[in-house]
Coordinates of C-alpha atoms in Angstrom, one line a residue:
M1 CA 57.8 0.5 -103.7
K2 CA 60.3 -1.2 -102.2
P3 CA 59.4 -4.3 -99.4
L4 CA 59.4 -3.7 -95.9
L5 CA 62.8 -5.1 -93.7
S6 CA 60.2 -7.7 -91.9
E7 CA 59.1 -9.0 -95.3
I8 CA 62.8 -9.8 -96.5
E9 CA 64.0 -10.6 -93.3
D10 CA 60.9 -13.5 -93.0
N11 CA 61.5 -14.5 -96.6
D12 CA 65.3 -14.8 -95.7
P13 CA 64.4 -18.0 -93.5
L14 CA 61.9 -19.5 -96.2
R15 CA 64.8 -19.2 -98.9
A16 CA 67.6 -21.0 -96.0
L17 CA 65.1 -23.6 -95.7
G18 CA 64.3 -24.5 -99.6
R19 CA 68.4 -24.8 -99.7
A20 CA 69.2 -26.6 -96.8
S21 CA 66.3 -28.8 -97.9
V22 CA 67.5 -30.0 -101.3
Q23 CA 71.1 -30.2 -99.3
I24 CA 69.3 -32.8 -96.8
V25 CA 67.2 -34.4 -99.5
H26 CA 70.8 -35.0 -101.8
D27 CA 72.0 -36.2 -98.7
L28 CA 69.3 -38.8 -97.8
K29 CA 69.1 -40.7 -101.4
N30 CA 72.4 -41.2 -101.5
Q31 CA 71.4 -43.4 -97.7
L32 CA 68.7 -44.7 -99.4
N33 CA 71.2 -45.4 -102.2
G34 CA 73.2 -47.3 -100.6
L35 CA 70.9 -49.0 -99.1
K36 CA 69.3 -50.6 -102.4
L37 CA 72.4 -51.5 -103.6
Y38 CA 73.0 -53.6 -100.0
A39 CA 68.8 -55.0 -100.8
T40 CA 70.3 -55.7 -104.8
F41 CA 73.3 -57.6 -103.4
L42 CA 70.9 -60.1 -100.8
R43 CA 68.3 -60.3 -103.7
K44 CA 71.1 -62.0 -105.4
R45 CA 72.4 -64.8 -103.1
L46 CA 68.7 -65.3 -102.4
E47 CA 67.9 -66.0 -106.1
K48 CA 71.3 -68.1 -106.5
S49 CA 69.8 -70.2 -102.9
E50 CA 67.2 -72.2 -102.5
R51 CA 65.6 -69.8 -100.0
P52 CA 61.7 -69.5 -99.6
A53 CA 60.1 -67.3 -102.0
D54 CA 59.1 -64.9 -99.4
E55 CA 61.7 -63.7 -98.8
L56 CA 62.5 -62.6 -102.0
E57 CA 59.4 -61.0 -102.4
T58 CA 59.9 -59.4 -99.3
V59 CA 63.0 -58.1 -100.6
N60 CA 62.1 -57.0 -103.9
K61 CA 59.3 -55.2 -102.1
L62 CA 61.6 -53.2 -100.3
I63 CA 63.9 -52.0 -102.9
A64 CA 61.0 -50.6 -104.8
G65 CA 60.2 -49.1 -102.4
L66 CA 63.2 -48.1 -101.8
D67 CA 63.0 -46.8 -105.2
R68 CA 59.5 -44.7 -104.5
T69 CA 60.9 -42.6 -101.7
A70 CA 63.9 -41.7 -104.0
A71 CA 61.3 -40.8 -106.9
D72 CA 59.6 -38.6 -104.0
L73 CA 62.8 -36.9 -102.9
S74 CA 63.5 -36.2 -106.0
M75 CA 60.2 -34.8 -106.4
I76 CA 60.0 -32.7 -103.6
V77 CA 63.3 -30.7 -105.2
E78 CA 61.5 -30.7 -108.3
Y79 CA 58.6 -28.8 -107.2
G80 CA 60.9 -26.4 -105.4
Q81 CA 62.8 -25.3 -108.8
P82 CA 61.4 -22.9 -111.5
L83 CA 60.0 -24.1 -114.4
E84 CA 62.1 -23.8 -117.2
L85 CA 59.8 -25.6 -120.6
R86 CA 61.2 -25.8 -123.9
K87 CA 58.8 -25.2 -125.9
Q88 CA 57.9 -26.4 -129.8
T89 CA 55.8 -25.9 -132.5
G90 CA 53.9 -27.8 -134.7
I91 CA 52.8 -30.8 -130.9
D92 CA 50.2 -32.7 -131.6
L93 CA 48.0 -33.2 -128.0
E94 CA 46.3 -36.0 -129.4
K95 CA 49.5 -37.9 -129.6
L96 CA 51.1 -37.3 -125.7
V97 CA 48.2 -38.7 -124.7
R98 CA 47.7 -41.7 -126.3
S99 CA 51.0 -42.3 -126.0
V100 CA 50.8 -42.0 -122.2
A101 CA 48.1 -44.3 -122.5
A102 CA 50.2 -46.9 -124.6
N103 CA 52.7 -46.7 -122.2
L104 CA 50.5 -47.0 -119.3
N105 CA 48.7 -49.7 -120.5
D106 CA 51.9 -51.9 -121.1
N107 CA 53.0 -51.9 -117.9
P108 CA 51.7 -54.2 -116.1
R109 CA 52.8 -53.2 -112.3
V110 CA 50.8 -49.9 -112.9
S111 CA 48.4 -51.1 -115.0
G112 CA 47.5 -53.4 -113.2
A113 CA 46.0 -52.1 -110.0
L114 CA 42.9 -51.3 -112.7
A115 CA 41.1 -54.2 -113.6
G116 CA 40.0 -52.8 -116.9
S117 CA 42.7 -50.2 -119.3
I118 CA 42.6 -46.8 -120.9
V119 CA 40.5 -46.0 -123.1
I120 CA 40.5 -42.8 -124.6
D121 CA 38.1 -41.1 -126.4
S122 CA 38.7 -37.9 -129.4
E123 CA 37.3 -36.0 -131.4
S124 CA 38.2 -35.9 -134.9
A125 CA 39.8 -31.7 -134.8
P126 CA 43.3 -30.5 -134.8
L127 CA 44.6 -30.1 -131.5
I128 CA 48.3 -28.3 -132.0
G129 CA 50.0 -26.6 -130.2
E130 CA 53.3 -25.0 -129.1
F131 CA 54.4 -27.3 -126.3
D132 CA 57.6 -28.7 -124.3
S133 CA 56.5 -32.4 -125.0
A134 CA 58.3 -34.2 -122.8
M135 CA 56.9 -31.6 -119.3
L136 CA 53.4 -31.9 -120.7
S137 CA 54.3 -35.6 -120.9
N138 CA 55.7 -36.8 -117.4
A139 CA 52.4 -34.1 -116.1
L140 CA 50.1 -36.0 -118.1
K141 CA 51.3 -39.4 -116.6
S142 CA 51.1 -37.7 -113.6
I143 CA 47.8 -37.1 -113.8
S144 CA 46.6 -40.0 -115.5
L145 CA 48.2 -42.3 -112.4
G146 CA 46.6 -40.3 -110.0
A147 CA 43.3 -41.1 -112.3
M148 CA 43.9 -45.0 -112.5
K149 CA 43.9 -44.5 -108.7
L150 CA 40.7 -42.7 -107.5
V151 CA 39.3 -45.2 -109.9
T152 CA 40.8 -48.0 -108.3
S153 CA 39.2 -46.7 -105.1
K154 CA 35.4 -46.1 -106.1
S155 CA 34.5 -49.7 -108.2
N156 CA 36.9 -53.1 -108.7
E157 CA 35.8 -52.8 -112.3
G158 CA 36.1 -50.9 -115.3
S159 CA 38.4 -48.4 -117.4
L160 CA 39.7 -45.1 -117.2
K161 CA 38.0 -43.1 -119.7
I162 CA 39.6 -40.1 -121.6
N163 CA 38.4 -37.3 -123.3
L164 CA 39.7 -34.8 -125.4
K165 CA 38.2 -32.4 -127.7
R166 CA 38.9 -28.4 -129.0
H167 CA 36.9 -25.7 -127.5
S168 CA 36.9 -22.3 -129.4
I169 CA 35.7 -19.4 -128.3
E170 CA 35.7 -16.7 -131.1
T171 CA 39.6 -16.9 -132.8
K172 CA 40.8 -18.1 -129.4
S173 CA 41.3 -22.5 -129.3
D174 CA 41.7 -24.6 -126.1
G175 CA 42.3 -28.8 -126.3
V176 CA 40.0 -29.8 -123.3
I177 CA 41.6 -32.8 -121.5
E178 CA 38.8 -35.1 -119.1
W179 CA 39.3 -37.9 -117.1
R180 CA 36.6 -39.2 -115.7
V181 CA 37.2 -40.7 -112.0
L182 CA 33.5 -42.0 -110.7
G183 CA 31.1 -40.5 -108.9
S184 CA 32.4 -36.8 -107.3
L185 CA 35.1 -36.0 -105.4
D186 CA 36.0 -35.3 -101.6
H187 CA 38.8 -32.7 -102.3
D188 CA 40.8 -31.3 -105.2
P189 CA 43.9 -33.4 -105.9
F190 CA 45.6 -30.8 -107.8
H191 CA 45.6 -28.7 -104.6
S192 CA 45.0 -31.1 -102.1
F193 CA 49.0 -32.0 -101.2
A194 CA 47.6 -35.2 -99.3
G195 CA 50.2 -37.3 -100.5
S196 CA 53.0 -38.2 -102.8
D197 CA 49.9 -38.5 -105.2
E198 CA 49.0 -35.5 -104.9
I199 CA 52.1 -33.5 -105.0
R200 CA 53.0 -35.5 -108.3
M201 CA 49.5 -33.8 -109.6
S202 CA 50.0 -30.9 -108.2
L203 CA 53.3 -30.5 -109.9
A204 CA 52.0 -31.4 -112.7
A205 CA 49.1 -28.4 -112.6
R206 CA 52.2 -26.2 -112.6
V207 CA 53.2 -27.2 -115.9
I208 CA 50.0 -26.9 -117.5
E209 CA 49.7 -23.7 -116.4
A210 CA 53.0 -22.7 -116.7
H211 CA 51.7 -24.1 -120.7
G212 CA 49.2 -21.1 -120.2
G213 CA 46.6 -23.7 -119.5
S214 CA 44.9 -24.7 -116.4
A215 CA 44.2 -28.0 -114.2
E216 CA 40.8 -28.4 -112.2
R217 CA 38.4 -30.7 -110.8
Q218 CA 34.2 -30.9 -111.1
D219 CA 32.3 -33.6 -109.0
G220 CA 34.1 -36.6 -111.0
T221 CA 36.2 -34.5 -113.0
L222 CA 39.6 -34.2 -113.6
R223 CA 40.3 -31.8 -116.6
V224 CA 43.0 -30.3 -118.0
R225 CA 43.0 -27.3 -120.5
L226 CA 46.1 -25.9 -122.7
P227 CA 46.1 -23.4 -125.6
L228 CA 46.0 -24.4 -129.1
A229 CA 47.3 -23.0 -132.0
P230 CA 45.6 -20.3 -134.3

């Protein structure tokens, strides 16, 4: 059955808007890069002078803000593009999670907001599957960062706990990853689009689903399921 003419006409503006938004984001990023260049020059001059430390701190915050804005713009473009997975067999899901956790624990600018560290509890069962390791690692990082902020917003103490386990029904097995945040959540961070963090988690959910898995929240737990090799 062919689509109605009105449906085609309705879709054309959306496609045009999508193409235009990519160009707009590209232009905005160029402007941000110019601002960052000037701010970097200013920081170098402040470092060589005897200006008050708070002035240098202000410039550093400005540069960090420009970096975050540029990253958010890139994320918006990425969200609107189709996913192209490059899967490889024999990928260890537990190693991916532990690598993400180690990188976050070693980055004080990221994990400094968390009083403790990321703690992983894993079963001895193997979690081997066919995954795009780079894309999946980025998705797991986005979810972990979102979970860290949720933990921090509910408590100034404690660590982020991640649980890994294998769940099997007959011949089908899934790797299950759970991020334990405190208390119940009043929204679904995987589908809320409430801010840049939620958009990152929504993009992460798309990556999970493209692997044949699922991402959901239940009470105070963020849960990801990914199909494992037989």
